[in-house]
PDB file of C-alpha atoms and ligand atoms in Angstrom:
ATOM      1  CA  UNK A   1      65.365  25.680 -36.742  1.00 43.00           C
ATOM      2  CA  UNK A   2      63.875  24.017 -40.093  1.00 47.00           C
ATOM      3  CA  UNK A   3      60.409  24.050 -38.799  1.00 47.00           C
ATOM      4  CA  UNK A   4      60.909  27.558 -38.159  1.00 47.00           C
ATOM      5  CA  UNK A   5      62.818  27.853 -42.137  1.00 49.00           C
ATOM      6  CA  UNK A   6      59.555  26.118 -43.271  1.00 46.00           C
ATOM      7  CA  UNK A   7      56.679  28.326 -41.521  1.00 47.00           C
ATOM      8  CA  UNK A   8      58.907  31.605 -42.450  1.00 45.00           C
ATOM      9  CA  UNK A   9      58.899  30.519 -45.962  1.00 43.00           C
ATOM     10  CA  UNK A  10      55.304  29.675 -45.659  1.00 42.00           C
ATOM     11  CA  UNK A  11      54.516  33.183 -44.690  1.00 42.00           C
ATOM     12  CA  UNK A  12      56.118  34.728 -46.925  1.00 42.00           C
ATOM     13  CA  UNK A  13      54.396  32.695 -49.701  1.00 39.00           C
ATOM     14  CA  UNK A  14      51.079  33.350 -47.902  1.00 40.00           C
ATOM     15  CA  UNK A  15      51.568  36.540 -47.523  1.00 39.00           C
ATOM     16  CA  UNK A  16      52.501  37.240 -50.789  1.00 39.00           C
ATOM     17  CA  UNK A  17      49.631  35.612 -51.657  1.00 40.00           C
ATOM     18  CA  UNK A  18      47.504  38.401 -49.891  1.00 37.00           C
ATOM     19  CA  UNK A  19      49.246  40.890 -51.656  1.00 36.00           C
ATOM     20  CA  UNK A  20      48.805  39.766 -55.107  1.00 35.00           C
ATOM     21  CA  UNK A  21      45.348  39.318 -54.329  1.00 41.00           C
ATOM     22  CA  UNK A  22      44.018  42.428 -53.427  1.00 45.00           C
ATOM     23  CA  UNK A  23      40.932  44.030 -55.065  1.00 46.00           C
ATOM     24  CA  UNK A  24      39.038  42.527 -57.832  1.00 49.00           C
ATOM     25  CA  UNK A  25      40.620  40.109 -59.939  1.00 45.00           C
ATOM     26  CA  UNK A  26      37.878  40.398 -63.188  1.00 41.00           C
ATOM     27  CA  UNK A  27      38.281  37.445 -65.678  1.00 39.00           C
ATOM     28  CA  UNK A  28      35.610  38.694 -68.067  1.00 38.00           C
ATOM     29  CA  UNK A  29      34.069  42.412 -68.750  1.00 38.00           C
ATOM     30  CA  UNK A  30      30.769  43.716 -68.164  1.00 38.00           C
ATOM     31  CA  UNK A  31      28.550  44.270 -71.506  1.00 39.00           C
ATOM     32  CA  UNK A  32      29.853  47.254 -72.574  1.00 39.00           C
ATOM     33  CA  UNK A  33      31.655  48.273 -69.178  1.00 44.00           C
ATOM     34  CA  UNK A  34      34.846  49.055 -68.387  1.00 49.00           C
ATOM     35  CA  UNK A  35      36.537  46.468 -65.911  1.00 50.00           C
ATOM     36  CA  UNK A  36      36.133  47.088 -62.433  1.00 57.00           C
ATOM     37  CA  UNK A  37      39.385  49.272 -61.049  1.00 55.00           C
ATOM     38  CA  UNK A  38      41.388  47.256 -58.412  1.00 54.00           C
ATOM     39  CA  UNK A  39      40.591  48.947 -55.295  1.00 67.00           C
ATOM     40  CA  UNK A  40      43.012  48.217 -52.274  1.00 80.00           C
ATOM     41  CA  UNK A  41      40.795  46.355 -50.166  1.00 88.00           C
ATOM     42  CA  UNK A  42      41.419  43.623 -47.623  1.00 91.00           C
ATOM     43  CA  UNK A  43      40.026  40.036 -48.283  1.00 93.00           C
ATOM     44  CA  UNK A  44      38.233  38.839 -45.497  1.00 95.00           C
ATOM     45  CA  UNK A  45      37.477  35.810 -47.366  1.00 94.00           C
ATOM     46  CA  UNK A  46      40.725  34.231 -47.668  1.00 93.00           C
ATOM     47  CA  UNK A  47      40.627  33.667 -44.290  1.00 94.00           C
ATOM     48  CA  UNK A  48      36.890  32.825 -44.169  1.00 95.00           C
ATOM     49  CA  UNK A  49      35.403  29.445 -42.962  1.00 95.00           C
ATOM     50  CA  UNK A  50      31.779  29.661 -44.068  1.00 96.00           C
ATOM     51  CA  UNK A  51      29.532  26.805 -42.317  1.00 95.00           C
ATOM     52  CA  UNK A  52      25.726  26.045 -43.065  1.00 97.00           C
ATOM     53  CA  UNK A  53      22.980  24.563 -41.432  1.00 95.00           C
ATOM     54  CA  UNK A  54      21.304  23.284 -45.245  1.00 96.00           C
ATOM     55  CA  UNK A  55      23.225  21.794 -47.788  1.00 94.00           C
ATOM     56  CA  UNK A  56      25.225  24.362 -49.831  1.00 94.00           C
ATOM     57  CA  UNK A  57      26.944  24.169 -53.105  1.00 94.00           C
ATOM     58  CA  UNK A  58      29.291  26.799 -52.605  1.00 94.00           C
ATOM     59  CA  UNK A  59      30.181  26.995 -56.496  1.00 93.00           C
ATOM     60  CA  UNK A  60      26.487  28.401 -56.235  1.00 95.00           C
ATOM     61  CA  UNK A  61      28.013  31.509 -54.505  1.00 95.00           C
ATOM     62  CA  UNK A  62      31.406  32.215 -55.501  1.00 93.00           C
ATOM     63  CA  UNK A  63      32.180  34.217 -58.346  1.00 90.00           C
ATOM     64  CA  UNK A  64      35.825  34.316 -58.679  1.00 88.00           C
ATOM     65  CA  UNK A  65      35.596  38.333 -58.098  1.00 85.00           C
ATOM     66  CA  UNK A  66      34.026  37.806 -61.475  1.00 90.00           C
ATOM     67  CA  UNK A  67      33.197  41.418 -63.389  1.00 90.00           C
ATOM     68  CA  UNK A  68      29.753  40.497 -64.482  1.00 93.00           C
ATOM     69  CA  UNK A  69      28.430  40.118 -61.091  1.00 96.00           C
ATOM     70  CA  UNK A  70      30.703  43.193 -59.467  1.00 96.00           C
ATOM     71  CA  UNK A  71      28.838  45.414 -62.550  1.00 96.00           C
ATOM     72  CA  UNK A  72      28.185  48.693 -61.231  1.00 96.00           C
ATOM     73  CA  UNK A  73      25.111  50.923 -62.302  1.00 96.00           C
ATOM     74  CA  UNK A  74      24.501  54.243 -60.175  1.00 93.00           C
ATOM     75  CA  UNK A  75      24.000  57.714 -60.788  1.00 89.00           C
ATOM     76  CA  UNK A  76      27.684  58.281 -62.059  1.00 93.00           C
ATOM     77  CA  UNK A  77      27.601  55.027 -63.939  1.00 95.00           C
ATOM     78  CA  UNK A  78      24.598  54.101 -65.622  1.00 96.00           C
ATOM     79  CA  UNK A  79      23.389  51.114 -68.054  1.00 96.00           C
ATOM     80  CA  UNK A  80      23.110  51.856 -71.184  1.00 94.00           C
ATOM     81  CA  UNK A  81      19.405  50.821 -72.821  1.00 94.00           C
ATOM     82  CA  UNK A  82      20.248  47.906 -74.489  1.00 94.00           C
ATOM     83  CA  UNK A  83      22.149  46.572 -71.339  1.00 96.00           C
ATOM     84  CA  UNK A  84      19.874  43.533 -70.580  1.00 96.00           C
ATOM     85  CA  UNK A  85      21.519  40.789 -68.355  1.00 96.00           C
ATOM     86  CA  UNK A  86      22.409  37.460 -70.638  1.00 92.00           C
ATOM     87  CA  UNK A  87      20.837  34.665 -68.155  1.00 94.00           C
ATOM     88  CA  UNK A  88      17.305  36.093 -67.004  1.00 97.00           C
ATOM     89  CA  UNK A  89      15.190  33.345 -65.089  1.00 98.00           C
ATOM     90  CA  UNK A  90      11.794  33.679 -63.665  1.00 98.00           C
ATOM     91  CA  UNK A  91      12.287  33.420 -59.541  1.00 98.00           C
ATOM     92  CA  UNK A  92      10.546  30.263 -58.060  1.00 97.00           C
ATOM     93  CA  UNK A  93      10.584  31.421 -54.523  1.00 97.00           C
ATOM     94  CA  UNK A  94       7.760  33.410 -52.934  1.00 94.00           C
ATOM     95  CA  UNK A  95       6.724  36.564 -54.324  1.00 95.00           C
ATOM     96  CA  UNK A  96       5.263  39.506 -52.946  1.00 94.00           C
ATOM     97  CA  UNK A  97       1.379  38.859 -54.311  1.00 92.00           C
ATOM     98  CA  UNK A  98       2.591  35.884 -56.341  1.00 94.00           C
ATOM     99  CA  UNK A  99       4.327  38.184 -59.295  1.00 95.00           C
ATOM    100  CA  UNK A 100       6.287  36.869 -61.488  1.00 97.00           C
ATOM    101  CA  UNK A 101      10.153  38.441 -60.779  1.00 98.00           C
ATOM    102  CA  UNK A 102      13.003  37.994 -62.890  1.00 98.00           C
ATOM    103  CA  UNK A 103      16.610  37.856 -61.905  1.00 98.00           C
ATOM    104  CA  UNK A 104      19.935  36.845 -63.226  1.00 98.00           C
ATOM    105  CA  UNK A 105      20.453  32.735 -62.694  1.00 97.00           C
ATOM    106  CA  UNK A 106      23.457  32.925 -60.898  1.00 96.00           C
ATOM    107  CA  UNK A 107      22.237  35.189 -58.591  1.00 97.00           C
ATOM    108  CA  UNK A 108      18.639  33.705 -58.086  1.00 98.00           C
ATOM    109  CA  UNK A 109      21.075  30.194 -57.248  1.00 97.00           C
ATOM    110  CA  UNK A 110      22.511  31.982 -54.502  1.00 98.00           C
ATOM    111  CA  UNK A 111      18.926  33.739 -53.463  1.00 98.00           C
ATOM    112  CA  UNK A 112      17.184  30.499 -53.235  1.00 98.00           C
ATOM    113  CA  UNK A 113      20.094  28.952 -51.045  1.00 98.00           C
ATOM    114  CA  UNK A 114      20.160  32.122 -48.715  1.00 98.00           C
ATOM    115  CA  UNK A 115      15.814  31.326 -48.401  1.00 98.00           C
ATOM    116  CA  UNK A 116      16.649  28.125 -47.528  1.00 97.00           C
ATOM    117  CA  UNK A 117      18.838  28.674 -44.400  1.00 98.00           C
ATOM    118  CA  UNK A 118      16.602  31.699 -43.530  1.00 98.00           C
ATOM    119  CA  UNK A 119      13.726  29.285 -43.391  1.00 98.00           C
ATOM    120  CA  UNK A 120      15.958  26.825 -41.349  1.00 98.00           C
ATOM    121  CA  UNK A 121      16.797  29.572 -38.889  1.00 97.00           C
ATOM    122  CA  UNK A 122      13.091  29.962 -38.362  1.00 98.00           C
ATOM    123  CA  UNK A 123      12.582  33.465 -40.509  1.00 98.00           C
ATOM    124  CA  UNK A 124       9.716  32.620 -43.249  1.00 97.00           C
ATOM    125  CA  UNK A 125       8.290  35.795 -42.943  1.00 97.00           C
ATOM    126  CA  UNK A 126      10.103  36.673 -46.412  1.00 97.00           C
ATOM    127  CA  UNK A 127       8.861  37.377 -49.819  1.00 97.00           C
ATOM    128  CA  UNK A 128      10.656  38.720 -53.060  1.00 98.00           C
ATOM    129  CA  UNK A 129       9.165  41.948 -54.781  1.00 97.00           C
ATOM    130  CA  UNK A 130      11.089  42.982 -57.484  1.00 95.00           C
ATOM    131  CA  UNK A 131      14.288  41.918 -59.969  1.00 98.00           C
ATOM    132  CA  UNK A 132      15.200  42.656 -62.903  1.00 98.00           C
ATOM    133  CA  UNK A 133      13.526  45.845 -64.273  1.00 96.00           C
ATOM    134  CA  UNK A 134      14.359  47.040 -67.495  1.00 97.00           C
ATOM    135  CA  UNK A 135      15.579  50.369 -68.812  1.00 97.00           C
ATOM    136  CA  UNK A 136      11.798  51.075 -70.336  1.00 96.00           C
ATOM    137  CA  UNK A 137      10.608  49.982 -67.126  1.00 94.00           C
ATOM    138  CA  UNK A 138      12.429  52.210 -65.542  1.00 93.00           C
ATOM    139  CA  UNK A 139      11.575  54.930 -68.027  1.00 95.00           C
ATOM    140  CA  UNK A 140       7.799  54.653 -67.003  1.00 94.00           C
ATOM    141  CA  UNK A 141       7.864  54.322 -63.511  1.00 92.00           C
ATOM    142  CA  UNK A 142      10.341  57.719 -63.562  1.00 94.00           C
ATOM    143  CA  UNK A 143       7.665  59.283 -65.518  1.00 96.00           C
ATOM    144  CA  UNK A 144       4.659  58.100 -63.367  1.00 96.00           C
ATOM    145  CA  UNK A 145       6.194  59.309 -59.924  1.00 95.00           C
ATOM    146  CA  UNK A 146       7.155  62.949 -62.375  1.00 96.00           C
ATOM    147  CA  UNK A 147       3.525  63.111 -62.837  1.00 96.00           C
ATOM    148  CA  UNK A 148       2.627  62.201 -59.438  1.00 96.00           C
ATOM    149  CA  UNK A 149       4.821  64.831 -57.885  1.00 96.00           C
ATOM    150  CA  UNK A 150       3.660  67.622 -60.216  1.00 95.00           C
ATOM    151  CA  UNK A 151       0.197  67.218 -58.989  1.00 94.00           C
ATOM    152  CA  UNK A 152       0.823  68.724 -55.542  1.00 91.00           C
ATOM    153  CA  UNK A 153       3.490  69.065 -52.918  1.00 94.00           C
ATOM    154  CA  UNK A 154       4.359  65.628 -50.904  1.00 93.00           C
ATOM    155  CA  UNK A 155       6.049  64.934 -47.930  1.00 92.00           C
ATOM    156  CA  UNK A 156       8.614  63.392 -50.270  1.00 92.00           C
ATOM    157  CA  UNK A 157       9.087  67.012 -51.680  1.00 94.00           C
ATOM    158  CA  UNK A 158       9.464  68.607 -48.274  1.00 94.00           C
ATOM    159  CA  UNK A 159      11.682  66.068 -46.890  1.00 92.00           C
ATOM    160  CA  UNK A 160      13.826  66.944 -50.396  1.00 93.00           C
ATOM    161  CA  UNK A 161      13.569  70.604 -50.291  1.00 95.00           C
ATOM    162  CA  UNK A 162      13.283  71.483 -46.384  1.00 95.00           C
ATOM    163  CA  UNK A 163       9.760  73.523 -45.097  1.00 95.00           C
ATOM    164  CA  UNK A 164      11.321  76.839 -45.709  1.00 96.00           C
ATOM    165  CA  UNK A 165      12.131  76.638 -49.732  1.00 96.00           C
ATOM    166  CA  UNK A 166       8.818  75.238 -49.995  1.00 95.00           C
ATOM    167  CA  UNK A 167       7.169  77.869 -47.930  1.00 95.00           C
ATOM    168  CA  UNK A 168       8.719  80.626 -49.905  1.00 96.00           C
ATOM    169  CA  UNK A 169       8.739  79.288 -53.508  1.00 95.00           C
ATOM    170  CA  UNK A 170       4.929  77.685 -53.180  1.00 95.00           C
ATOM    171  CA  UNK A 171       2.814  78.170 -49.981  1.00 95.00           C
ATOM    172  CA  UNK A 172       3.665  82.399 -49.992  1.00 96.00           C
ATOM    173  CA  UNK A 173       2.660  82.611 -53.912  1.00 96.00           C
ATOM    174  CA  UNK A 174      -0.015  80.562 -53.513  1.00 95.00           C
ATOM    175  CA  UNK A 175       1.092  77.792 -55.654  1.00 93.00           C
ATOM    176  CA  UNK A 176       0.358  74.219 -54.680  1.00 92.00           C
ATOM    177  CA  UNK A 177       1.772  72.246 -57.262  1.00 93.00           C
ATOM    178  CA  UNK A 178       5.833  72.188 -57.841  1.00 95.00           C
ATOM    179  CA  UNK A 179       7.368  73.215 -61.043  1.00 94.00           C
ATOM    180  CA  UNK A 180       8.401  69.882 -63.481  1.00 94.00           C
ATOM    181  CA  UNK A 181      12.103  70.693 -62.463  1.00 95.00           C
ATOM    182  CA  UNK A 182      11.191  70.729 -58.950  1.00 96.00           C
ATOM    183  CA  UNK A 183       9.304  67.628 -59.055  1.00 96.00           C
ATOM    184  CA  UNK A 184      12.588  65.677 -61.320  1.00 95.00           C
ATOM    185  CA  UNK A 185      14.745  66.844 -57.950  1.00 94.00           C
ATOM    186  CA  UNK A 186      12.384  65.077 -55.689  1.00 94.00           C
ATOM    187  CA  UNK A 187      11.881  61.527 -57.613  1.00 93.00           C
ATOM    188  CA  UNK A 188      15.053  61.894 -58.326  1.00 89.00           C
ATOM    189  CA  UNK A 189      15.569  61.693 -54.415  1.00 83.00           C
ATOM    190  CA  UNK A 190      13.723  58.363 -54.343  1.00 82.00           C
ATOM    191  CA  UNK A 191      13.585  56.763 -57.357  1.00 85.00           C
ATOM    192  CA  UNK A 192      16.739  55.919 -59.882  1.00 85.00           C
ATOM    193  CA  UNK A 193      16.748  57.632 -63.579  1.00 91.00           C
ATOM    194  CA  UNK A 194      16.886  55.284 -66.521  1.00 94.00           C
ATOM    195  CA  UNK A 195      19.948  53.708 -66.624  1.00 95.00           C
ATOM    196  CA  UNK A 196      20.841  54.297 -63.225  1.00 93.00           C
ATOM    197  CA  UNK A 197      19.115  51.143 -61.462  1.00 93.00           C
ATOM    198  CA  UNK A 198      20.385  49.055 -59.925  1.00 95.00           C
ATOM    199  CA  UNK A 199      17.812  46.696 -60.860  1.00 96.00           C
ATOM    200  CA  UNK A 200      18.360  46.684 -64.744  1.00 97.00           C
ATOM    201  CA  UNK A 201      21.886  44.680 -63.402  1.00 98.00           C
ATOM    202  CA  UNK A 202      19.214  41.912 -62.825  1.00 98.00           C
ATOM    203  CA  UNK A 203      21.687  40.879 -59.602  1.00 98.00           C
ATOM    204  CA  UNK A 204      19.487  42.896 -56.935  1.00 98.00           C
ATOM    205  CA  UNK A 205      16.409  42.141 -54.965  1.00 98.00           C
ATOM    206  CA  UNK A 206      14.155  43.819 -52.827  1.00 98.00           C
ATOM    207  CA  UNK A 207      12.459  42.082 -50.200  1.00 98.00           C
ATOM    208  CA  UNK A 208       9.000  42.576 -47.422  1.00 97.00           C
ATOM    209  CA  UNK A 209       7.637  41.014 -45.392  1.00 96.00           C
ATOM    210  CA  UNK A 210       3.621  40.367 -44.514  1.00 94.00           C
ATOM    211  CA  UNK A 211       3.338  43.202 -42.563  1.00 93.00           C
ATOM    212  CA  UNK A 212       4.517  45.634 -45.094  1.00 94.00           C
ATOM    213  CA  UNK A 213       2.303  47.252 -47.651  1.00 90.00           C
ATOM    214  CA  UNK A 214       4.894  49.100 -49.431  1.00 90.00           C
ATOM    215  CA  UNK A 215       8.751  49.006 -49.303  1.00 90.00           C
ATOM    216  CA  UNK A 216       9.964  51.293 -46.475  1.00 91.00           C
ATOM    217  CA  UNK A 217      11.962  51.772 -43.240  1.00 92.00           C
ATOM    218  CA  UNK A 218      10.486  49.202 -41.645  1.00 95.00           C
ATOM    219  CA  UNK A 219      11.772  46.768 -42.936  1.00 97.00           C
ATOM    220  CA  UNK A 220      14.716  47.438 -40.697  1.00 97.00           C
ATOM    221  CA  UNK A 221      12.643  45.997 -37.616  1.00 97.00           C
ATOM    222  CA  UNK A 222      11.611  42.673 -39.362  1.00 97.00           C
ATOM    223  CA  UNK A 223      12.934  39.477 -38.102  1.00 97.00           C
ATOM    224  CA  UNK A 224      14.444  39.017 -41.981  1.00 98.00           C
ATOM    225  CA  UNK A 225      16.435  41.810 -41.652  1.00 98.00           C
ATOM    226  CA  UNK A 226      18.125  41.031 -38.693  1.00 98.00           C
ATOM    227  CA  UNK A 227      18.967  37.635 -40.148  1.00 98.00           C
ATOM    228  CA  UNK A 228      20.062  39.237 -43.334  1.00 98.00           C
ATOM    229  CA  UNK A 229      22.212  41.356 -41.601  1.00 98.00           C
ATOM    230  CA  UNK A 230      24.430  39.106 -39.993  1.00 98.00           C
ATOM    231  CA  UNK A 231      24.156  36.110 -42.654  1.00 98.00           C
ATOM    232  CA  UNK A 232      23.680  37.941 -46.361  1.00 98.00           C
ATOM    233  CA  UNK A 233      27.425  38.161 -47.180  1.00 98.00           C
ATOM    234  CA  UNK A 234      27.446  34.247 -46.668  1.00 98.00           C
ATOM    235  CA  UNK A 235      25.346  34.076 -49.758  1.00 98.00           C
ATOM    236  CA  UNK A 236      27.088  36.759 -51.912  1.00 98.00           C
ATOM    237  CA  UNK A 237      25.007  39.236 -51.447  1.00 98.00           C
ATOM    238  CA  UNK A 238      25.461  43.087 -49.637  1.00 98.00           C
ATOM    239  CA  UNK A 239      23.153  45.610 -48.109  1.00 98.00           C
ATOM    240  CA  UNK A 240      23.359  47.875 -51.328  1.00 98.00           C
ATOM    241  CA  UNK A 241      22.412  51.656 -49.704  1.00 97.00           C
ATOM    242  CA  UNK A 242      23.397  51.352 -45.963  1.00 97.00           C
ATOM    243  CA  UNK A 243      22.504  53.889 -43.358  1.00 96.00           C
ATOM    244  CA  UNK A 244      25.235  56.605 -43.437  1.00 96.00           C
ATOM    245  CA  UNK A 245      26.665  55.821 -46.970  1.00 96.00           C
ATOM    246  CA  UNK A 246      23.878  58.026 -49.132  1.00 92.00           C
ATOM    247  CA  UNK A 247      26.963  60.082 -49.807  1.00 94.00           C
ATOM    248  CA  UNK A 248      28.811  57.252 -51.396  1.00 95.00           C
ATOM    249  CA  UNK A 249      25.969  55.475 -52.812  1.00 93.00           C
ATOM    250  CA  UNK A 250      23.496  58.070 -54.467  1.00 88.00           C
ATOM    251  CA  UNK A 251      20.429  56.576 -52.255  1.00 88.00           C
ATOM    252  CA  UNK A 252      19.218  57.219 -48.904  1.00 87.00           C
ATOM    253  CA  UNK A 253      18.774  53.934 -46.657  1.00 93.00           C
ATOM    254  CA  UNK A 254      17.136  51.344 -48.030  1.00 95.00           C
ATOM    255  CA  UNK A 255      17.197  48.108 -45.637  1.00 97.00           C
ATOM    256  CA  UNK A 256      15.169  45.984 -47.958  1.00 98.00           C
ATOM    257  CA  UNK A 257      17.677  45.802 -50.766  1.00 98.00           C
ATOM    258  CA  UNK A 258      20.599  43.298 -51.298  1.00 98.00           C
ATOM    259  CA  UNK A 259      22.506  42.951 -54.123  1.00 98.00           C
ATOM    260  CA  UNK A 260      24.357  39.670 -55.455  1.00 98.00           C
ATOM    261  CA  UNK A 261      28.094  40.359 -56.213  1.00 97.00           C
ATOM    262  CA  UNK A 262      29.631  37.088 -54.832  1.00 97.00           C
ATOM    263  CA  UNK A 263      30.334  35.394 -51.584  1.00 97.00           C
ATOM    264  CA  UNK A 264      34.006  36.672 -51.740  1.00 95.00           C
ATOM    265  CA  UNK A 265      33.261  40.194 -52.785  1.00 96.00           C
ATOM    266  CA  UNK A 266      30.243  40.161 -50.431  1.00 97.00           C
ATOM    267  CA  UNK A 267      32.715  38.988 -47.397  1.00 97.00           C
ATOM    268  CA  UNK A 268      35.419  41.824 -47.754  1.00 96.00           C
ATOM    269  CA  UNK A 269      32.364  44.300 -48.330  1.00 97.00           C
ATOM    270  CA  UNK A 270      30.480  43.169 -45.038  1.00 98.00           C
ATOM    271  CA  UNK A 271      33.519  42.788 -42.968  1.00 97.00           C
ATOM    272  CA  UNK A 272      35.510  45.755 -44.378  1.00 96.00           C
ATOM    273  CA  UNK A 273      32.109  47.976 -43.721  1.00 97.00           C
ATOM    274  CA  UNK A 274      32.387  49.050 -47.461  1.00 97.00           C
ATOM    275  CA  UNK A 275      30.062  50.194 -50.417  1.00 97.00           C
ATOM    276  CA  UNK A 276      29.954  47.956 -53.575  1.00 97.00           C
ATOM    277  CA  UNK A 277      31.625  51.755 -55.241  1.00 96.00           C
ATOM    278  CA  UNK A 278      34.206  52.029 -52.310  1.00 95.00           C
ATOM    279  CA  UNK A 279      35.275  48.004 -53.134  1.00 95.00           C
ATOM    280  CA  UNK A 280      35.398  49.437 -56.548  1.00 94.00           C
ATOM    281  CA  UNK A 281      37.253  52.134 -55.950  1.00 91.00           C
ATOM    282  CA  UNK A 282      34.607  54.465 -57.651  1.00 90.00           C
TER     283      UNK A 282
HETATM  284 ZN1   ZN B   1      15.679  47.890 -54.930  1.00 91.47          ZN
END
């Protein structure tokens, strides 16, 4: 009769536990951001027993639901220009081509750590090729794909557009080059606007692997992506634009990035099948 006093009490306390805990609990704000809302999500991680195979500090991967590392920048939310992350570090992991990538310290802790068990697991087939970008960064590369659009009419242009808009508004008149306003739609299909990359957070990474010669879908059928997609969330980081969540996220599918937020934040994202804006409640 005690013992069964003592565990209902301990329930209780548990479970009130669970309910005080639910969403983000931000002990600091972003540079210039608001704090993140509390969203009404479950924590998986509570309940989590994470194991590795390589020794694992996991200070190295917790965050504490911390704001700076749940910082969102998207299309709706974008970084201001002076938004530059405070801890930059150079990576010392392998780079695509040996470039030099920058990323926040925390999070390049936790990338080195997941690279480690990766390798352990047998994937090495795994290189790094980009960070942090900044906003001017950002600024050129927008204007270099505007350019590169204006100059004729890519596949990226009639995957945006569909055949039929293209065949009446260019092929018909004759015109073979899309109009600038045209060609903003279609990067903007691709590629983020200033402010609105994720990669001026410094917390995100995009990976290949050797048989890549550019970042795209296949990435999906690499040995690293399979591992990544059952182990990332171990390491704090998520699958940023998963398949069937463009409408959420802004972006269409991109397998080869994962963004840092946390291994607690990462565990109720994997498990509760979530975007980093639905665990935001954005
Ligand atoms: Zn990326």
């Amino acid at each position: 009769m005690k013992k069964t006093m003592i565990s209902a009490v301990l329930l209780f306390c548990l479970l009130l536990q669970g309910c005080i805990r639910m969403g983000p609990q931000p002990n600091a704000t972003g540079e210039g951001g608001d704090l993140p809302t509390v969203a009404p999500v479950k924590h998986y991680y509570l309940d989590m027993q994470y194991s590795y195979q390589t020794q694992v500090d996991p200070n190295l991967l917790t965050t504490g639901l911390h704001a700076d590392y749940l910082l969102l920048a998207n299309k709706e939310y974008p970084l201001g220009r002076d938004f530059v992350p405070a801890s930059l570090t150079a990576l010392t992991c392998t780079t695509y081509g040996g470039k030099t990538v920058e990323l926040d310290a925390r999070a390049a802790q936790a990338l080195y750590l997941m690279l480690q068990e990766m390798a352990v697991a047998g994937v090495t087939d795994i290189a790094v090729t980009s960070g942090y970008r900044s906003y001017e960064y950002q600024v050129s590369l927008f204007n270099y794909y505007l350019s590169q659009e204006q100059k004729q009419i890519s596949s990226n242009a009639i995957a945006c557009f569909g055949s039929d808009y293209i065949q009446r508004n260019y092929y018909d008149k004759g015109v073979a080059m899309l109009s600038a306003s045209d060609a903003k739609t279609v990067v903007l299909s691709y590629s983020a606007y200033p402010g609105t990359s994720e990669h001026q957070t410094g917390l995100c990474v995009d990976f290949m692997t050797s048989t890549m010669s550019e970042l795209d879908a296949t990435f999906a059928t690499t040995q690293a992506f399979a591992w990544l997609s059952n182990n990332a969330y171990r390491f704090g980081f998520i699958l940023r634009y998963p398949e069937g969540k463009e409408a959420i996220t802004g972006y269409t599918y991109e397998p080869w990035h994962y963004r840092f937020v946390g291994r607690e934040a990462a565990t109720d994202i994997y498990f509760g099948n979530l975007t980093l804006e639905d665990y935001l409640g954005k």
